[in-house]
mmCIF file of C-alpha atoms in Angstrom:
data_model
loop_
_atom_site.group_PDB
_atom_site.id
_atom_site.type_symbol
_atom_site.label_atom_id
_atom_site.label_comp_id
_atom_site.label_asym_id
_atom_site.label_seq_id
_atom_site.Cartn_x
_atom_site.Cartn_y
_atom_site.Cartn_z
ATOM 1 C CA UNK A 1 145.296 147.477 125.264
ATOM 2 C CA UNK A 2 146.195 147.362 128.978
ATOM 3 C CA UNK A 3 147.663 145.151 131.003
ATOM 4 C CA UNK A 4 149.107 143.571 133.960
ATOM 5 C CA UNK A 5 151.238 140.237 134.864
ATOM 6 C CA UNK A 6 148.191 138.158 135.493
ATOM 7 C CA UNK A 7 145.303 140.325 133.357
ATOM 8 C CA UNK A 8 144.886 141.881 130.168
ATOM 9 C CA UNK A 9 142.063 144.278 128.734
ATOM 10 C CA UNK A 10 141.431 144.715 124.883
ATOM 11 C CA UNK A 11 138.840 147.112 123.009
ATOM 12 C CA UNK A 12 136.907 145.637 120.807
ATOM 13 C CA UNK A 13 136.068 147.746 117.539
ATOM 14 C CA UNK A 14 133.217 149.077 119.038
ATOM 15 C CA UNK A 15 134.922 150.577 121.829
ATOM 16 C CA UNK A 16 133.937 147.911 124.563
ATOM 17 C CA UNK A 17 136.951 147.217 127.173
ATOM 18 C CA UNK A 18 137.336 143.035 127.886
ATOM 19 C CA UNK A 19 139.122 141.939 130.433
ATOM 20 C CA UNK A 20 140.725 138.692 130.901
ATOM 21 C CA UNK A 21 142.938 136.484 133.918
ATOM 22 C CA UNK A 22 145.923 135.267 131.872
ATOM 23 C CA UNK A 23 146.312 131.502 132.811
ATOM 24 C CA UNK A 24 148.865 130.933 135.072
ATOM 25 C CA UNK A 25 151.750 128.284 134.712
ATOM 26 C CA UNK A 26 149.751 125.859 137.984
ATOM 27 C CA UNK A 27 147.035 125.778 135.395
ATOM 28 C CA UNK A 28 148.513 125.565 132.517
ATOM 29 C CA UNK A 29 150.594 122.838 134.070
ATOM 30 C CA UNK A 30 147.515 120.652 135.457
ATOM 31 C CA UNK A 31 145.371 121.085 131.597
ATOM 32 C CA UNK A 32 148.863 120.153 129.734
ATOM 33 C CA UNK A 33 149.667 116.933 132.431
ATOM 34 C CA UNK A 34 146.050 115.374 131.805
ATOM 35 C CA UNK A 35 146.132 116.680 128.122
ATOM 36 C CA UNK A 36 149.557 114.980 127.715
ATOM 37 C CA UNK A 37 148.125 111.214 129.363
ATOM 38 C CA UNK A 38 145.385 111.315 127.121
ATOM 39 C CA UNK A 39 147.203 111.817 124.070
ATOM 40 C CA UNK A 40 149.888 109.523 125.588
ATOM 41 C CA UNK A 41 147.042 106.827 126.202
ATOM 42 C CA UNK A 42 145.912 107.479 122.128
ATOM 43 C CA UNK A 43 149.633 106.904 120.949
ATOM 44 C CA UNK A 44 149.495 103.575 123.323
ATOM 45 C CA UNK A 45 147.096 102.767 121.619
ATOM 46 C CA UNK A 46 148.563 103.249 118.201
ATOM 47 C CA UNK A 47 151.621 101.577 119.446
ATOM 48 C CA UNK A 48 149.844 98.221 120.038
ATOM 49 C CA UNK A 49 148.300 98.193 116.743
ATOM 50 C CA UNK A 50 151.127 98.772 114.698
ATOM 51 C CA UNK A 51 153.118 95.777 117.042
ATOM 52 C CA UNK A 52 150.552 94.030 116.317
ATOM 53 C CA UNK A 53 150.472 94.150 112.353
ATOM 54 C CA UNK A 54 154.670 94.285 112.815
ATOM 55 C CA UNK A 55 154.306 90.854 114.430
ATOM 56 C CA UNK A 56 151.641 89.023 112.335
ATOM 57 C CA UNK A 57 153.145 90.249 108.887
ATOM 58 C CA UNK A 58 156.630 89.897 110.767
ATOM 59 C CA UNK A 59 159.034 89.582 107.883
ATOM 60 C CA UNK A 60 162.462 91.165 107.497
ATOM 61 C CA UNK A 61 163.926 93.992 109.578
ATOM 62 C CA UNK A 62 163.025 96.589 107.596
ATOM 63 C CA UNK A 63 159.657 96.455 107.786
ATOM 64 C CA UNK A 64 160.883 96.554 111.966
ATOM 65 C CA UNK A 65 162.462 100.038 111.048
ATOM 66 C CA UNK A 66 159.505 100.657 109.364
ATOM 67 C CA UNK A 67 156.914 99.827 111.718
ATOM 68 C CA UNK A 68 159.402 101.945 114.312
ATOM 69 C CA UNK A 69 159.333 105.228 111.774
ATOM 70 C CA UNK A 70 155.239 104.912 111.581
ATOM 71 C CA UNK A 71 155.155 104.223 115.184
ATOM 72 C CA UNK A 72 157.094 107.982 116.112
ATOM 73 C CA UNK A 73 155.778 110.041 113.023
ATOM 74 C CA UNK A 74 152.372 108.807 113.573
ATOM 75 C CA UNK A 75 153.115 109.603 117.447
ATOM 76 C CA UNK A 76 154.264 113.109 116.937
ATOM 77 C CA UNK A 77 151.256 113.713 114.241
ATOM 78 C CA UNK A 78 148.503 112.229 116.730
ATOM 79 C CA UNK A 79 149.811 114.601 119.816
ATOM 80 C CA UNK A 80 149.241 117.922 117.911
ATOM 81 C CA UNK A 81 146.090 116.455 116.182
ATOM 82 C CA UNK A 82 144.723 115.741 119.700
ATOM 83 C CA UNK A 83 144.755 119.144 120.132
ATOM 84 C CA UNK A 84 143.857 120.710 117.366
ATOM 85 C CA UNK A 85 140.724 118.551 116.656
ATOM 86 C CA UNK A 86 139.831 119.396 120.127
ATOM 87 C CA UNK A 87 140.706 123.540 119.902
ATOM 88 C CA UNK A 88 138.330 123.917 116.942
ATOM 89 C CA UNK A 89 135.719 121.212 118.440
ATOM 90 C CA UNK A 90 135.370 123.088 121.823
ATOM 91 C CA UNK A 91 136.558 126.896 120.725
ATOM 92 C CA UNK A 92 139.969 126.791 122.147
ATOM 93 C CA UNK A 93 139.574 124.204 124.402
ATOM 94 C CA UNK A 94 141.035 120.441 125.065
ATOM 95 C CA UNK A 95 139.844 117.838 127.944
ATOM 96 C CA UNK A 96 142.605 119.466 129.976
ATOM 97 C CA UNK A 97 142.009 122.961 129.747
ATOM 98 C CA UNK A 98 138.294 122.583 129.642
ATOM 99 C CA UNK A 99 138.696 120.800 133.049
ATOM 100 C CA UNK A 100 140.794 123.631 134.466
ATOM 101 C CA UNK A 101 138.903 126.242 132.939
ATOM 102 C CA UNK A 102 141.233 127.918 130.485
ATOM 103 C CA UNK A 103 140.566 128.859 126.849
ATOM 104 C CA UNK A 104 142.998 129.594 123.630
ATOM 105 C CA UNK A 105 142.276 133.011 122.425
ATOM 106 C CA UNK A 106 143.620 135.421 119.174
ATOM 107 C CA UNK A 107 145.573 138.007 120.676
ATOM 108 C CA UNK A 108 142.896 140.288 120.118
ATOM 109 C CA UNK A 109 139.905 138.612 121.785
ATOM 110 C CA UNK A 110 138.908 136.589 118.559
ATOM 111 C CA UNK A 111 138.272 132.968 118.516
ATOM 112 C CA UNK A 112 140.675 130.389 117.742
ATOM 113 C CA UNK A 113 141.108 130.113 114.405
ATOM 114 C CA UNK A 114 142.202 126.257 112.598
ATOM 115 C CA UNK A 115 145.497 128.117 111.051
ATOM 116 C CA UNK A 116 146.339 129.822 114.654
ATOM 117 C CA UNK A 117 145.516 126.224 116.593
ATOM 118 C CA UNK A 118 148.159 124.203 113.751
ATOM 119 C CA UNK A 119 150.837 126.500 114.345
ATOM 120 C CA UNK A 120 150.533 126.904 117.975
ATOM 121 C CA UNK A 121 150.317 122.960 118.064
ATOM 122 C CA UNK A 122 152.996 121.985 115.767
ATOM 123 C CA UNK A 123 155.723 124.102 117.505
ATOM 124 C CA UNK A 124 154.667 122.613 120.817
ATOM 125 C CA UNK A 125 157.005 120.173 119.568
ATOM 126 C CA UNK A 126 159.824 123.306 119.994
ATOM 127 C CA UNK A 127 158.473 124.298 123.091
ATOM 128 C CA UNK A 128 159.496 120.692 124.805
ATOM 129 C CA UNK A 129 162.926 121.075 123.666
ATOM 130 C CA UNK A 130 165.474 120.232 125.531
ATOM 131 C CA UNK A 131 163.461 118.725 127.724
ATOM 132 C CA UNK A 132 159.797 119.111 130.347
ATOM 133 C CA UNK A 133 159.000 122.372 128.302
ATOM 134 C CA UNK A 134 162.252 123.859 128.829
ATOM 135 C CA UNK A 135 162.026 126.337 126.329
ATOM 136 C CA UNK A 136 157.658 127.016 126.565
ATOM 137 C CA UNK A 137 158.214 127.791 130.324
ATOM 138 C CA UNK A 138 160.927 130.241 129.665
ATOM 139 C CA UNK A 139 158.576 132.098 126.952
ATOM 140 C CA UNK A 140 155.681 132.123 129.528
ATOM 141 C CA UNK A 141 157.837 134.435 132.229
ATOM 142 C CA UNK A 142 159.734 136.383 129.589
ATOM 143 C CA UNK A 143 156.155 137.702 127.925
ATOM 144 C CA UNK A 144 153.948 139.937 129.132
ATOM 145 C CA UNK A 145 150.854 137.604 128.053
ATOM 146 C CA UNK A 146 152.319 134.301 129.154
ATOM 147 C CA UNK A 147 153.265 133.108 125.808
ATOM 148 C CA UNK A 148 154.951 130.072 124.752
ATOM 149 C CA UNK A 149 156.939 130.149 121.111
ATOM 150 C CA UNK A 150 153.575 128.477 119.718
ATOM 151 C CA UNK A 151 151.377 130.854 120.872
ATOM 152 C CA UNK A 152 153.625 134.097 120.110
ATOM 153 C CA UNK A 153 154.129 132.751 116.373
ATOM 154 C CA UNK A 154 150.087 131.845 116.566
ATOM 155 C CA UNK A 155 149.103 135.331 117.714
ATOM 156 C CA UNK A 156 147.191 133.660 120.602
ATOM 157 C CA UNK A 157 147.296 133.275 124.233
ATOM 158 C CA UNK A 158 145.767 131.277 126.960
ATOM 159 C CA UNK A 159 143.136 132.645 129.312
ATOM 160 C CA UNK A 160 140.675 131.651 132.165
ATOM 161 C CA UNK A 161 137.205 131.380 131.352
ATOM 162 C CA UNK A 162 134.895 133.517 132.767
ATOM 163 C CA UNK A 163 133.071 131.602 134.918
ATOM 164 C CA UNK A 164 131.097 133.853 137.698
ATOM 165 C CA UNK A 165 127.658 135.555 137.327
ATOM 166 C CA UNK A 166 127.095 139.344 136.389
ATOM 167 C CA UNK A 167 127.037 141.314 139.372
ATOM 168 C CA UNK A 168 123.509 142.050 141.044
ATOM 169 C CA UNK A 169 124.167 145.459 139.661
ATOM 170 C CA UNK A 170 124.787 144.662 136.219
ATOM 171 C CA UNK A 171 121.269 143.085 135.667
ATOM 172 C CA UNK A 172 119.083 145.214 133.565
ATOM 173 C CA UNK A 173 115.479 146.532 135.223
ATOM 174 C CA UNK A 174 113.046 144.242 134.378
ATOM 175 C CA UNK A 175 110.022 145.322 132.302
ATOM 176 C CA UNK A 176 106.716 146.400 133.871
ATOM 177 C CA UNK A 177 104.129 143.793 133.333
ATOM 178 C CA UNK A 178 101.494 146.466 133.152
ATOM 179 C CA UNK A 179 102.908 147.914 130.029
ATOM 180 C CA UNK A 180 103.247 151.447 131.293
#
């Protein structure tokens, strides 16, 4: 495996060398801002619902401190849902990254797998500490993939998707159409 602050090439078994642009943190900034108002708008929306039943089956406070406990849990369980559900829908993708072009790979090429996408997702939750990412950001520039705590305990990292056409030169001869 070589690599470089912004690239990275693995060999596959079967000796074939793959190369891929680590994502960057402008990227990874943009797919985790619209990723994060999405989710927000989804917790909103969860938010509203539970107010509402709080208010019609309004009783006493408890079931306030109640409502409050289901409104955070089911908060913090909906924001690493969002992206798991949308990792294994899209391989390694959400609406944000998918948008900027960026994928969540294994460490060594492989696709995403559920177990990889639930731990990289659930210590998200560490990555935010103290506060904007605090900790995540200072994980990206102290790794040589670009790693945040989720993906280094995940095995994973985040990459740009490979957008652009072979080269003119990579395109295999096409076959003679009088069979010779």
């Amino acid at each position: 495996m070589a690599h470089s602050r912004d690239r990275i090439t693995l060999i596959t078994p079967e000796q074939v060398q793959v190369s891929y642009e680590l994502a960057g943190l402008g990227s990874r900034f943009l797919a985790g801002l619209l990723d994060t108002l999405l989710a927000g708008l989804l917790i909103f929306v969860l938010a509203v619902v539970i107010g509402y039943l709080r208010a019609r089956f309004a009783g006493d406070s408890v079931q306030g401190v109640v409502a409050w406990a289901l409104v955070i849990s089911g908060a913090m369980l909906l924001y690493m849902a969002y992206f798991v559900a949308l990792e294994m829908l899209w391989q390694g993708q959400s609406v944000g990254k998918r948008v900027t072009g960026l994928r969540v790979l294994s460490i060594t090429g492989a696709p995403l797998s559920f177990e990889q996408s639930a731990v990289r997702n659930f210590l998200r939750l560490v990555d935010f500490l103290p506060v904007g990412y605090a900790i995540g950001l200072v994980a990206i520039l102290a790794t040589r993939r670009m790693q945040r705590l989720g993906n280094l305990a995940a095995g994973t990292m985040v990459v740009k998707e490979r957008l652009s056409e072979l080269p003119e030169s990579a395109n295999l001869p096409e076959a003679d159409a009088g069979g010779t």
